[in-house]
Tab-separated table of C-alpha atoms in Angstrom:
chain	number	residue	atom	x	y	z
A	1	MET	CA	-48.988	-192.566	252.801
A	2	LYS	CA	-46.714	-194.058	255.437
A	3	GLU	CA	-43.015	-193.743	254.616
A	4	PRO	CA	-41.628	-197.222	253.808
A	5	LEU	CA	-39.176	-198.712	256.274
A	6	TRP	CA	-36.320	-198.863	253.766
A	7	LYS	CA	-36.360	-195.052	253.453
A	8	LYS	CA	-35.717	-194.626	257.179
A	9	LEU	CA	-32.521	-196.669	257.258
A	10	THR	CA	-29.115	-195.091	257.855
A	11	PRO	CA	-27.189	-195.012	254.572
A	12	GLY	CA	-24.540	-197.724	254.398
A	13	SER	CA	-26.050	-199.495	257.459
A	14	VAL	CA	-23.865	-197.325	259.719
A	15	ILE	CA	-24.876	-197.561	263.368
A	16	LEU	CA	-24.896	-194.063	264.808
A	17	GLU	CA	-25.869	-194.965	268.388
A	18	PRO	CA	-22.855	-196.063	270.422
A	19	GLY	CA	-23.303	-199.125	272.608
A	20	SER	CA	-26.584	-200.051	270.956
A	21	SER	CA	-25.512	-203.703	270.773
A	22	ALA	CA	-26.623	-203.900	274.431
A	23	LYS	CA	-30.156	-203.862	273.056
A	24	PHE	CA	-29.514	-207.111	271.229
A	25	LYS	CA	-29.785	-209.804	273.873
A	26	THR	CA	-27.904	-212.906	272.844
A	27	GLY	CA	-28.435	-215.042	275.924
A	28	SER	CA	-31.172	-217.032	274.183
A	29	TRP	CA	-28.498	-218.769	272.086
A	30	ARG	CA	-27.342	-220.596	275.216
A	31	SER	CA	-27.739	-224.346	275.609
A	32	MET	CA	-25.322	-224.672	278.547
A	33	ARG	CA	-25.573	-222.397	281.568
A	34	PRO	CA	-22.726	-221.476	283.953
A	35	ARG	CA	-23.541	-221.733	287.654
A	36	TRP	CA	-21.449	-219.851	290.226
A	37	ILE	CA	-20.665	-221.668	293.459
A	38	GLU	CA	-19.702	-218.819	295.767
A	39	GLU	CA	-18.058	-220.940	298.502
A	40	ASN	CA	-15.461	-222.236	295.989
A	41	CYS	CA	-14.687	-218.751	294.586
A	42	ILE	CA	-11.331	-217.108	295.418
A	43	GLN	CA	-12.270	-213.868	293.571
A	44	CYS	CA	-9.378	-214.193	291.117
A	45	LEU	CA	-11.604	-212.636	288.402
A	46	PHE	CA	-10.244	-215.026	285.734
A	47	CYS	CA	-13.884	-215.569	284.626
A	48	TRP	CA	-14.318	-211.796	284.163
A	49	ILE	CA	-11.075	-211.515	282.163
A	50	TYR	CA	-11.748	-214.550	279.959
A	51	CYS	CA	-15.434	-213.912	279.249
A	52	PRO	CA	-15.630	-213.091	275.528
A	53	ASP	CA	-18.746	-211.005	276.215
A	54	MET	CA	-19.333	-208.942	279.384
A	55	SER	CA	-21.464	-211.481	281.168
A	56	VAL	CA	-19.614	-211.692	284.501
A	57	ILE	CA	-21.004	-209.054	286.840
A	58	VAL	CA	-18.313	-207.382	288.979
A	59	GLU	CA	-19.207	-204.875	291.705
A	60	ASP	CA	-16.687	-203.158	294.012
A	61	GLY	CA	-13.884	-205.376	292.702
A	62	LYS	CA	-15.807	-208.573	293.515
A	63	ARG	CA	-17.482	-210.910	291.070
A	64	LYS	CA	-21.150	-211.322	291.762
A	65	GLY	CA	-23.417	-213.306	289.464
A	66	PHE	CA	-23.735	-213.788	285.700
A	67	ASN	CA	-25.601	-211.560	283.272
A	68	TYR	CA	-27.640	-214.209	281.501
A	69	ASP	CA	-29.008	-211.673	278.980
A	70	TYR	CA	-25.701	-211.940	277.074
A	71	CYS	CA	-24.037	-215.177	278.291
A	72	LYS	CA	-24.002	-217.629	275.394
A	73	GLY	CA	-22.832	-220.502	277.570
A	74	CYS	CA	-19.454	-220.948	275.887
A	75	GLY	CA	-18.010	-222.409	279.096
A	76	ILE	CA	-14.648	-220.594	278.951
A	77	CYS	CA	-15.200	-219.198	282.459
A	78	ALA	CA	-15.804	-222.683	283.835
A	79	LEU	CA	-12.718	-224.029	282.048
A	80	GLU	CA	-10.451	-221.281	283.326
A	81	CYS	CA	-11.828	-221.214	286.874
A	82	PRO	CA	-9.080	-222.447	289.278
A	83	GLY	CA	-11.624	-222.916	292.079
A	84	LYS	CA	-10.624	-223.677	295.617
A	85	LYS	CA	-8.869	-226.908	296.719
A	86	GLY	CA	-9.816	-228.718	293.545
A	87	ASN	CA	-13.441	-227.602	293.571
A	88	LYS	CA	-14.548	-225.406	290.668
A	89	ALA	CA	-16.429	-222.216	291.465
A	90	ILE	CA	-18.122	-222.314	288.045
A	91	VAL	CA	-19.788	-225.389	286.590
A	92	MET	CA	-21.675	-225.776	283.363
A	93	GLU	CA	-25.150	-227.213	283.467
A	94	LYS	CA	-27.558	-228.064	280.717
A	95	GLU	CA	-29.979	-225.171	280.161
A	96	GLY	CA	-33.414	-225.915	281.557
A	97	SER	CA	-32.229	-228.862	283.645
B	1	MET	CA	-6.735	-173.116	230.502
B	2	GLY	CA	-4.259	-175.845	231.337
B	3	LYS	CA	-1.593	-177.287	229.117
B	4	ILE	CA	-1.641	-179.664	226.169
B	5	VAL	CA	0.596	-182.665	226.609
B	6	ALA	CA	1.505	-185.955	224.928
B	7	VAL	CA	0.964	-188.630	227.580
B	8	THR	CA	-0.219	-192.200	228.076
B	9	GLY	CA	-3.592	-192.984	229.643
B	10	ASN	CA	-1.885	-194.097	232.846
B	11	GLU	CA	0.127	-190.900	232.971
B	12	ALA	CA	-2.981	-188.754	232.427
B	13	VAL	CA	-4.967	-190.513	235.172
B	14	ALA	CA	-1.990	-190.348	237.575
B	15	GLU	CA	-1.897	-186.614	236.854
B	16	SER	CA	-5.609	-186.308	237.656
B	17	LEU	CA	-4.996	-188.020	241.017
B	18	ARG	CA	-2.093	-185.633	241.686
B	19	GLN	CA	-4.387	-182.709	241.030
B	20	VAL	CA	-7.142	-184.101	243.245
B	21	ASN	CA	-4.631	-184.906	246.004
B	22	PRO	CA	-6.566	-187.656	247.857
B	23	ASP	CA	-5.954	-188.279	251.549
B	24	VAL	CA	-5.229	-191.985	251.280
B	25	CYS	CA	-4.259	-194.353	248.512
B	26	ALA	CA	-3.772	-198.077	249.108
B	27	ALA	CA	-2.658	-200.019	246.056
B	28	TYR	CA	-0.946	-203.151	244.840
B	29	PRO	CA	0.805	-203.260	241.450
B	30	ILE	CA	-0.662	-205.199	238.546
B	31	THR	CA	-0.099	-204.899	234.788
B	32	PRO	CA	-1.257	-202.703	233.076
B	33	ALA	CA	-2.277	-200.468	236.037
B	34	THR	CA	1.169	-200.707	237.716
B	35	ASP	CA	2.522	-197.751	235.808
B	36	LEU	CA	-0.403	-195.549	236.923
B	37	MET	CA	0.210	-196.071	240.641
B	38	GLN	CA	3.981	-196.032	240.165
B	39	ARG	CA	3.706	-192.546	238.692
B	40	PHE	CA	1.366	-191.495	241.452
B	41	SER	CA	3.685	-192.843	244.157
B	42	SER	CA	6.463	-190.762	242.579
B	43	PHE	CA	4.325	-187.698	243.208
B	44	ILE	CA	4.096	-188.769	246.857
B	45	SER	CA	7.871	-189.368	247.085
B	46	ASP	CA	8.525	-185.997	245.492
B	47	GLY	CA	6.230	-184.250	247.960
B	48	LYS	CA	3.826	-183.131	245.258
B	49	VAL	CA	0.782	-184.508	247.058
B	50	ASP	CA	-0.152	-185.017	250.715
B	51	THR	CA	-1.536	-188.478	250.122
B	52	GLU	CA	-0.792	-191.261	252.568
B	53	MET	CA	0.236	-194.260	250.472
B	54	VAL	CA	-0.469	-197.641	252.062
B	55	LEU	CA	1.619	-200.385	250.475
B	56	VAL	CA	-0.206	-203.641	250.981
B	57	GLU	CA	0.351	-207.330	250.248
B	58	SER	CA	-2.563	-207.861	247.845
B	59	GLU	CA	-5.461	-206.164	246.116
B	60	HIS	CA	-7.804	-207.645	248.674
B	61	SER	CA	-5.848	-205.733	251.292
B	62	ALA	CA	-5.660	-202.638	249.078
B	63	MET	CA	-9.433	-202.424	248.879
B	64	SER	CA	-9.783	-203.290	252.557
B	65	ALA	CA	-7.420	-200.439	253.486
B	66	CYS	CA	-9.327	-198.103	251.162
B	67	ILE	CA	-12.593	-199.063	252.853
B	68	GLY	CA	-11.084	-198.392	256.287
B	69	ALA	CA	-9.647	-195.053	255.222
B	70	ALA	CA	-12.888	-194.007	253.535
B	71	ALA	CA	-14.940	-194.986	256.592
B	72	ALA	CA	-12.464	-193.050	258.748
B	73	GLY	CA	-13.307	-189.943	256.722
B	74	GLY	CA	-10.688	-189.691	254.019
B	75	ARG	CA	-10.899	-189.003	250.297
B	76	VAL	CA	-9.584	-192.266	248.896
B	77	ALA	CA	-8.344	-193.611	245.566
B	78	THR	CA	-6.671	-196.742	244.247
B	79	ALA	CA	-6.191	-198.433	240.860
B	80	THR	CA	-6.092	-201.968	239.582
B	81	SER	CA	-6.583	-204.354	236.658
B	82	SER	CA	-7.807	-207.856	235.892
B	83	GLN	CA	-6.787	-210.439	238.506
B	84	GLY	CA	-6.278	-207.581	240.950
B	85	LEU	CA	-9.880	-206.513	240.567
B	86	ALA	CA	-10.922	-210.149	240.811
B	87	LEU	CA	-9.042	-210.472	244.098
B	88	MET	CA	-10.793	-207.336	245.380
B	89	TRP	CA	-14.195	-208.778	244.494
B	90	GLU	CA	-15.299	-209.554	248.032
B	91	MET	CA	-14.395	-206.080	249.254
B	92	LEU	CA	-15.990	-204.250	246.295
B	93	PHE	CA	-19.445	-205.114	247.594
B	94	ILE	CA	-18.517	-203.865	251.068
B	95	ALA	CA	-17.267	-200.520	249.708
B	96	ALA	CA	-20.578	-200.044	247.898
B	97	GLY	CA	-22.807	-201.426	250.679
B	98	ASP	CA	-21.119	-199.176	253.220
B	99	ARG	CA	-21.627	-196.233	250.817
B	100	LEU	CA	-17.949	-195.302	250.672
B	101	PRO	CA	-16.957	-193.156	247.677
B	102	ILE	CA	-13.647	-194.755	246.724
B	103	ILE	CA	-12.405	-193.728	243.283
B	104	MET	CA	-10.722	-196.508	241.354
B	105	PRO	CA	-9.302	-196.254	237.840
B	106	VAL	CA	-9.462	-199.766	236.380
B	107	VAL	CA	-7.174	-200.453	233.461
B	108	ASN	CA	-9.221	-203.101	231.687
B	109	ARG	CA	-7.397	-206.391	231.145
B	110	ALA	CA	-8.434	-209.955	230.361
B	111	LEU	CA	-8.890	-212.501	233.130
B	112	SER	CA	-7.012	-215.796	233.368
B	113	ALA	CA	-7.035	-218.594	232.213
B	114	PRO	CA	-5.187	-218.597	229.885
B	115	LEU	CA	-2.942	-215.923	231.375
B	116	ASN	CA	-3.098	-212.722	229.368
B	117	ILE	CA	-2.104	-209.157	230.209
B	118	HIS	CA	-3.891	-207.309	227.392
B	119	GLY	CA	-7.040	-205.315	227.218
B	120	ASP	CA	-10.578	-206.591	227.361
B	121	HIS	CA	-13.532	-205.844	229.633
B	122	SER	CA	-13.946	-209.178	231.408
B	123	ASP	CA	-12.563	-207.756	234.643
B	124	THR	CA	-14.952	-204.841	235.154
B	125	MET	CA	-17.897	-206.660	233.599
B	126	GLY	CA	-17.389	-209.302	236.303
B	127	ALA	CA	-17.724	-206.517	238.865
B	128	ARG	CA	-20.770	-204.854	237.320
B	129	ASP	CA	-23.132	-206.119	240.055
B	130	SER	CA	-20.926	-204.967	242.925
B	131	GLY	CA	-22.815	-201.718	243.445
B	132	TRP	CA	-20.051	-199.526	242.038
B	133	ILE	CA	-20.710	-196.806	239.506
B	134	GLN	CA	-18.849	-197.600	236.275
B	135	LEU	CA	-17.665	-195.062	233.700
B	136	TYR	CA	-15.896	-196.229	230.525
B	137	SER	CA	-13.358	-194.114	228.647
B	138	GLU	CA	-12.482	-194.192	224.969
B	139	THR	CA	-9.254	-192.166	225.167
B	140	ALA	CA	-6.649	-190.957	227.640
B	141	GLN	CA	-8.439	-187.611	227.630
B	142	GLU	CA	-11.706	-189.257	228.613
B	143	ALA	CA	-9.983	-191.316	231.307
B	144	TYR	CA	-8.444	-188.129	232.744
B	145	ASP	CA	-11.735	-186.236	232.567
B	146	ASN	CA	-13.760	-189.167	233.942
B	147	ALA	CA	-11.365	-189.626	236.849
B	148	ILE	CA	-11.801	-185.984	237.917
B	149	GLN	CA	-15.582	-186.129	237.507
B	150	ALA	CA	-15.696	-189.430	239.399
B	151	PHE	CA	-14.741	-187.686	242.641
B	152	ARG	CA	-17.638	-185.261	242.302
B	153	ILE	CA	-20.068	-188.039	241.362
B	154	GLY	CA	-19.065	-190.579	243.995
B	155	GLU	CA	-18.721	-188.031	246.816
B	156	HIS	CA	-21.999	-186.235	246.047
B	157	PRO	CA	-23.985	-186.178	249.317
B	158	ASP	CA	-26.967	-187.916	247.684
B	159	ILE	CA	-24.775	-190.640	246.138
B	160	ARG	CA	-21.767	-191.589	248.282
B	161	LEU	CA	-20.837	-194.595	246.184
B	162	PRO	CA	-17.542	-195.911	244.861
B	163	VAL	CA	-16.712	-195.323	241.201
B	164	MET	CA	-14.661	-197.342	238.698
B	165	VAL	CA	-13.133	-195.325	235.866
B	166	CYS	CA	-12.389	-197.831	233.142
B	167	MET	CA	-9.924	-197.524	230.283
B	168	ASP	CA	-8.551	-200.141	227.917
B	169	GLY	CA	-5.333	-201.798	228.972
B	170	PHE	CA	-2.319	-200.926	226.782
B	171	ILE	CA	-4.496	-199.550	223.958
B	172	VAL	CA	-5.137	-196.473	226.101
B	173	SER	CA	-3.087	-197.006	229.267
B	174	HIS	CA	0.241	-197.285	227.415
B	175	SER	CA	-0.345	-195.327	224.178
B	176	ILE	CA	0.710	-191.716	223.958
B	177	GLU	CA	-2.062	-189.333	223.001
B	178	ARG	CA	-2.756	-185.633	222.980
B	179	VAL	CA	-4.364	-184.724	226.300
B	180	GLU	CA	-5.490	-181.360	227.620
B	181	TYR	CA	-4.798	-180.962	231.322
B	182	LEU	CA	-6.762	-178.592	233.507
B	183	GLU	CA	-4.935	-176.210	235.836
B	184	ASP	CA	-4.259	-177.625	239.307
B	185	SER	CA	-6.396	-174.874	240.839
B	186	GLU	CA	-9.270	-175.652	238.461
B	187	VAL	CA	-9.290	-179.324	239.486
B	188	LYS	CA	-8.983	-178.407	243.161
B	189	ASN	CA	-11.964	-176.074	242.933
B	190	PHE	CA	-13.932	-178.512	240.792
B	191	VAL	CA	-13.662	-181.434	243.225
B	192	GLY	CA	-13.871	-179.164	246.273
B	193	GLU	CA	-13.380	-180.175	249.901
B	194	TYR	CA	-14.648	-183.596	250.795
B	195	ARG	CA	-16.583	-184.122	254.012
B	196	GLN	CA	-17.480	-187.661	254.974
B	197	VAL	CA	-20.973	-187.723	256.511
B	198	ASN	CA	-20.290	-190.374	259.142
B	199	PRO	CA	-16.504	-190.477	259.723
B	200	LEU	CA	-15.222	-193.050	262.170
B	201	LEU	CA	-12.551	-190.585	263.315
B	202	ASP	CA	-15.251	-188.305	264.705
B	203	ILE	CA	-14.583	-189.799	268.140
B	204	ASP	CA	-17.104	-187.513	269.852
B	205	HIS	CA	-19.788	-189.431	267.961
B	206	PRO	CA	-18.785	-193.092	268.015
B	207	LYS	CA	-20.359	-195.218	265.296
B	208	SER	CA	-20.038	-198.673	263.795
B	209	TYR	CA	-19.605	-199.762	260.162
B	210	GLY	CA	-20.455	-203.199	258.830
B	211	PRO	CA	-23.040	-204.607	261.223
B	212	LEU	CA	-24.680	-208.023	260.909
B	213	ILE	CA	-28.094	-207.542	259.334
B	214	LEU	CA	-30.066	-210.702	258.714
B	215	THR	CA	-33.540	-211.501	257.480
B	216	ASP	CA	-35.074	-208.614	259.403
B	217	LEU	CA	-33.570	-205.730	257.397
B	218	TYR	CA	-31.069	-206.898	254.738
B	219	HIS	CA	-33.756	-206.833	252.053
B	220	GLU	CA	-34.663	-203.240	252.985
B	221	TYR	CA	-31.008	-202.133	252.927
B	222	LYS	CA	-30.653	-203.501	249.382
B	223	ARG	CA	-33.815	-201.674	248.346
B	224	ALA	CA	-32.264	-198.477	249.705
B	225	GLN	CA	-29.016	-199.213	247.777
B	226	HIS	CA	-31.027	-199.637	244.575
B	227	GLU	CA	-32.676	-196.271	245.199
B	228	VAL	CA	-29.313	-194.492	245.394
B	229	MET	CA	-28.397	-195.860	241.967
B	230	THR	CA	-31.552	-194.296	240.511
B	231	LYS	CA	-30.205	-190.868	241.537
B	232	VAL	CA	-26.797	-191.298	239.942
B	233	LYS	CA	-27.842	-190.377	236.405
B	234	ASN	CA	-28.847	-186.820	237.270
B	235	VAL	CA	-25.688	-186.285	239.294
B	236	VAL	CA	-23.533	-187.579	236.422
B	237	LEU	CA	-25.238	-185.126	234.062
B	238	GLU	CA	-24.978	-182.246	236.537
B	239	VAL	CA	-21.264	-182.913	237.097
B	240	ALA	CA	-20.726	-183.268	233.316
B	241	SER	CA	-22.421	-179.898	232.767
B	242	ASP	CA	-20.133	-178.212	235.299
B	243	PHE	CA	-17.150	-179.960	233.747
B	244	GLU	CA	-18.087	-178.715	230.303
B	245	LYS	CA	-18.170	-175.126	231.584
B	246	LEU	CA	-14.673	-175.653	232.952
B	247	SER	CA	-13.078	-177.620	230.140
B	248	GLY	CA	-15.268	-177.140	227.075
B	249	ARG	CA	-15.471	-180.935	226.794
B	250	LYS	CA	-18.967	-182.390	226.736
B	251	TYR	CA	-19.914	-185.620	228.481
B	252	GLY	CA	-23.222	-187.417	228.886
B	253	LEU	CA	-24.491	-190.846	229.834
B	254	PHE	CA	-23.296	-192.066	226.441
B	255	GLU	CA	-21.919	-190.606	223.244
B	256	THR	CA	-23.663	-190.865	219.926
B	257	TYR	CA	-21.878	-190.528	216.604
B	258	ARG	CA	-23.919	-189.825	213.483
B	259	LEU	CA	-26.734	-191.732	215.122
B	260	GLU	CA	-29.627	-189.252	214.837
B	261	ASP	CA	-30.546	-190.171	211.222
B	262	ALA	CA	-28.845	-193.571	211.173
B	263	GLU	CA	-30.574	-196.757	210.026
B	264	ILE	CA	-27.982	-199.197	211.319
B	265	ALA	CA	-25.683	-198.797	214.313
B	266	ILE	CA	-22.967	-200.407	216.363
B	267	VAL	CA	-23.067	-200.133	220.178
B	268	ILE	CA	-19.576	-200.469	221.569
B	269	LEU	CA	-17.541	-199.440	224.649
B	270	SER	CA	-14.261	-197.642	225.135
B	271	SER	CA	-11.325	-197.440	222.715
B	272	ALA	CA	-12.889	-199.583	219.967
B	273	ALA	CA	-15.487	-196.854	219.506
B	274	GLY	CA	-12.775	-194.690	217.922
B	275	THR	CA	-12.081	-197.282	215.230
B	276	THR	CA	-15.787	-197.732	214.672
B	277	LYS	CA	-16.339	-193.994	214.174
B	278	ASP	CA	-13.834	-194.064	211.273
B	279	VAL	CA	-15.784	-196.907	209.710
B	280	VAL	CA	-19.051	-195.033	210.243
B	281	ASP	CA	-17.546	-192.143	208.264
B	282	ARG	CA	-16.504	-194.475	205.425
B	283	TYR	CA	-20.000	-195.922	205.217
B	284	ARG	CA	-21.553	-192.461	205.358
B	285	ASP	CA	-19.302	-191.480	202.429
B	286	LYS	CA	-20.790	-194.444	200.539
B	287	GLY	CA	-24.297	-193.139	201.344
B	288	ILE	CA	-25.048	-195.768	203.998
B	289	LYS	CA	-26.695	-194.395	207.121
B	290	ALA	CA	-24.445	-195.920	209.761
B	291	GLY	CA	-24.081	-194.654	213.308
B	292	LEU	CA	-22.626	-195.456	216.717
B	293	LEU	CA	-23.583	-195.376	220.377
B	294	LYS	CA	-20.843	-195.570	222.986
B	295	PRO	CA	-22.049	-196.003	226.559
B	296	ARG	CA	-20.064	-194.009	229.112
B	297	MET	CA	-22.069	-194.806	232.248
B	298	PHE	CA	-22.487	-198.591	232.367
B	299	ARG	CA	-23.586	-198.750	236.009
B	300	PRO	CA	-26.199	-197.591	236.623
B	301	PHE	CA	-27.250	-198.353	233.044
B	302	PRO	CA	-29.416	-195.604	231.491
B	303	TYR	CA	-31.948	-197.926	229.811
B	304	GLU	CA	-34.557	-195.299	228.938
B	305	ASP	CA	-32.101	-192.794	227.474
B	306	VAL	CA	-30.357	-195.485	225.439
B	307	ALA	CA	-33.738	-196.741	224.188
B	308	ALA	CA	-34.683	-193.257	223.064
B	309	ALA	CA	-31.397	-192.958	221.164
B	310	LEU	CA	-31.767	-196.368	219.450
B	311	ARG	CA	-35.530	-196.332	218.814
B	312	HIS	CA	-35.405	-195.344	215.129
B	313	LEU	CA	-32.844	-197.933	214.005
B	314	LYS	CA	-33.545	-200.763	211.566
B	315	ALA	CA	-30.795	-203.036	212.899
B	316	ILE	CA	-28.343	-202.888	215.800
B	317	ALA	CA	-25.105	-204.744	216.493
B	318	VAL	CA	-23.805	-204.755	220.066
B	319	LEU	CA	-20.108	-205.506	220.256
B	320	ASP	CA	-18.811	-206.955	223.514
B	321	ARG	CA	-15.170	-207.097	224.573
B	322	ALA	CA	-16.162	-209.621	227.254
B	323	ASP	CA	-18.154	-212.802	227.180
B	324	SER	CA	-20.626	-214.339	229.545
B	325	PHE	CA	-20.016	-217.977	228.703
B	326	GLY	CA	-23.311	-219.639	228.063
B	327	GLY	CA	-24.993	-216.236	227.874
B	328	TYR	CA	-24.934	-213.148	225.743
B	329	GLY	CA	-22.234	-210.516	226.113
B	330	PRO	CA	-22.852	-208.171	229.044
B	331	LEU	CA	-23.368	-205.040	226.940
B	332	PHE	CA	-25.769	-206.891	224.643
B	333	SER	CA	-27.869	-207.960	227.614
B	334	GLU	CA	-28.153	-204.332	228.717
B	335	ILE	CA	-29.129	-203.123	225.254
B	336	CYS	CA	-31.775	-205.881	225.170
B	337	GLY	CA	-33.013	-204.468	228.457
B	338	ALA	CA	-33.226	-201.008	226.893
B	339	VAL	CA	-34.893	-202.215	223.693
B	340	MET	CA	-37.485	-204.192	225.674
B	341	SER	CA	-39.488	-200.984	226.274
B	342	MET	CA	-39.884	-200.293	222.543
B	343	ASP	CA	-43.130	-201.110	220.734
B	344	THR	CA	-41.260	-202.089	217.606
B	345	LYS	CA	-38.018	-203.771	218.500
B	346	PRO	CA	-35.187	-203.450	216.016
B	347	PRO	CA	-33.416	-206.743	215.192
B	348	MET	CA	-30.184	-207.090	217.154
B	349	ILE	CA	-27.010	-209.126	216.974
B	350	ASN	CA	-24.227	-209.637	219.502
B	351	ARG	CA	-20.627	-209.872	218.322
B	352	ILE	CA	-17.763	-210.708	220.658
B	353	TYR	CA	-14.520	-209.031	219.628
B	354	GLY	CA	-11.030	-208.223	220.867
B	355	LEU	CA	-10.708	-210.631	223.801
B	356	GLY	CA	-7.274	-210.705	225.429
B	357	GLY	CA	-6.220	-207.618	223.484
B	358	ARG	CA	-6.927	-209.041	219.978
B	359	ASP	CA	-6.759	-205.999	217.687
B	360	TYR	CA	-10.129	-204.633	216.668
B	361	MET	CA	-9.552	-203.585	213.075
B	362	PRO	CA	-11.767	-201.501	210.749
B	363	ASP	CA	-12.529	-204.548	208.590
B	364	GLN	CA	-14.258	-206.163	211.587
B	365	ALA	CA	-16.570	-203.166	211.945
B	366	GLU	CA	-17.117	-203.209	208.157
B	367	LYS	CA	-18.209	-206.841	208.224
B	368	VAL	CA	-20.614	-206.070	211.052
B	369	PHE	CA	-22.083	-203.077	209.196
B	370	ASP	CA	-22.408	-205.168	206.028
B	371	GLU	CA	-24.308	-207.782	208.005
B	372	LEU	CA	-26.523	-205.058	209.497
B	373	ILE	CA	-27.355	-203.750	206.011
B	374	GLY	CA	-28.656	-207.247	205.147
B	375	ILE	CA	-30.608	-207.530	208.388
B	376	ALA	CA	-32.138	-204.049	207.879
B	377	GLU	CA	-33.279	-205.056	204.388
B	378	THR	CA	-34.642	-208.519	205.161
B	379	GLY	CA	-35.403	-208.273	208.883
B	380	LYS	CA	-33.790	-211.702	209.174
B	381	VAL	CA	-31.156	-212.405	211.817
B	382	GLY	CA	-28.875	-215.440	211.601
B	383	ALA	CA	-26.811	-216.294	214.665
B	384	ILE	CA	-27.538	-213.807	217.468
B	385	LYS	CA	-24.176	-214.258	219.180
B	386	GLU	CA	-20.942	-214.911	217.351
B	387	TYR	CA	-17.241	-214.212	217.727
B	388	ILE	CA	-15.601	-211.896	215.179
B	389	GLY	CA	-11.935	-211.305	214.394
B	390	LEU	CA	-11.106	-214.993	214.899
B	391	ARG	CA	-7.926	-216.292	213.244
B	392	GLU	CA	-8.354	-218.739	210.386
């Protein structure tokens, strides 16, 4: 007989695999989507600092795009973005629009 | 062989904690458990234990700190009573669900309102569904012995569950009794070294406690938690057997007193069992076959074993020192659950006694036995649930 699922669980629901939350993609919760406008970006990395998840991709000290697998569209990055000469480098748009 | 002393229940349990020497203790004072932790904190101040004492701002925080310390990998104890236990309520379920063997003497006290500091079981009965193992103690000796055994039971690799060791507020916690202490070395060897299976402080193997588990697996985790409880009985008996070899004192899932050939019996918890045993003797002297069953392990409740012990009776009274308003007393409900498996069910009554520390006197037990004699003869039960010992 197949062992029931409940017998295979870790006692006390302890998670023994570090970093396994990466497997749980939360981007589908998003209703608003941040869009990066590169020409307005001064690379201040405020968006990277303020992101409550780790959804701002930074490579070689420069911000690149967004990781939409985990971005829940909270809009904090867009709010904090100082932009360039009054023009935001991150704007929020309705998902699917 | 240790020494024989005259101590209160609180003193005896504080002594057991000194002998066990837990790693961490987080506690907040509340009558009548204050004195227990006060004595234990004196041991810490005097350098007699290595325990880290965390002084917190509430019982909710006390249990939270205990959970953190136990998850980190420590052997952890605390103590509380009444409103304190009620304030811990949220965290009790987390301690059990996370499978953290925290040992907590609970000095049973009534719950507000009205405000009352004396002994009844409404506090721990309110926590009976929290997933904790519950052991009840009749005397200071039993509280001391249960506290030591609780570490072995809760920390057993197959169990890993928190344990409440209950004793009656003031009646046991503040009354001086003869108690036999074990030697420090005997207790140390008996409880052994504790190794947490998944300690958070094992930083080479990072892990997380307390994840969010929704409709996909919560149901399965609860099924697994139920399974652990089914294994507790054998561990309790195994630990009791080892403890008997060490101390000469015998413990089981419950105690029976002149029950084997009894026709009528009272089922009752904790200190009131002592009074009831005296009344059983008086009735036996009169030729009436009276007996007693005193549950020790209330969670998990040993339904089958209790049923086997009560099967032959002609009438049973279950006395509860707690009420479930609009329901039967909690102990009565459990005994009904046990009796359910019997082909011929003995008639049963539920009597609520001793709330808020109201004295339970021999004449109350006598009246119950007299009523049971009538029920055994006629098979007729009047009111199933009634209060006894009420003032005129």
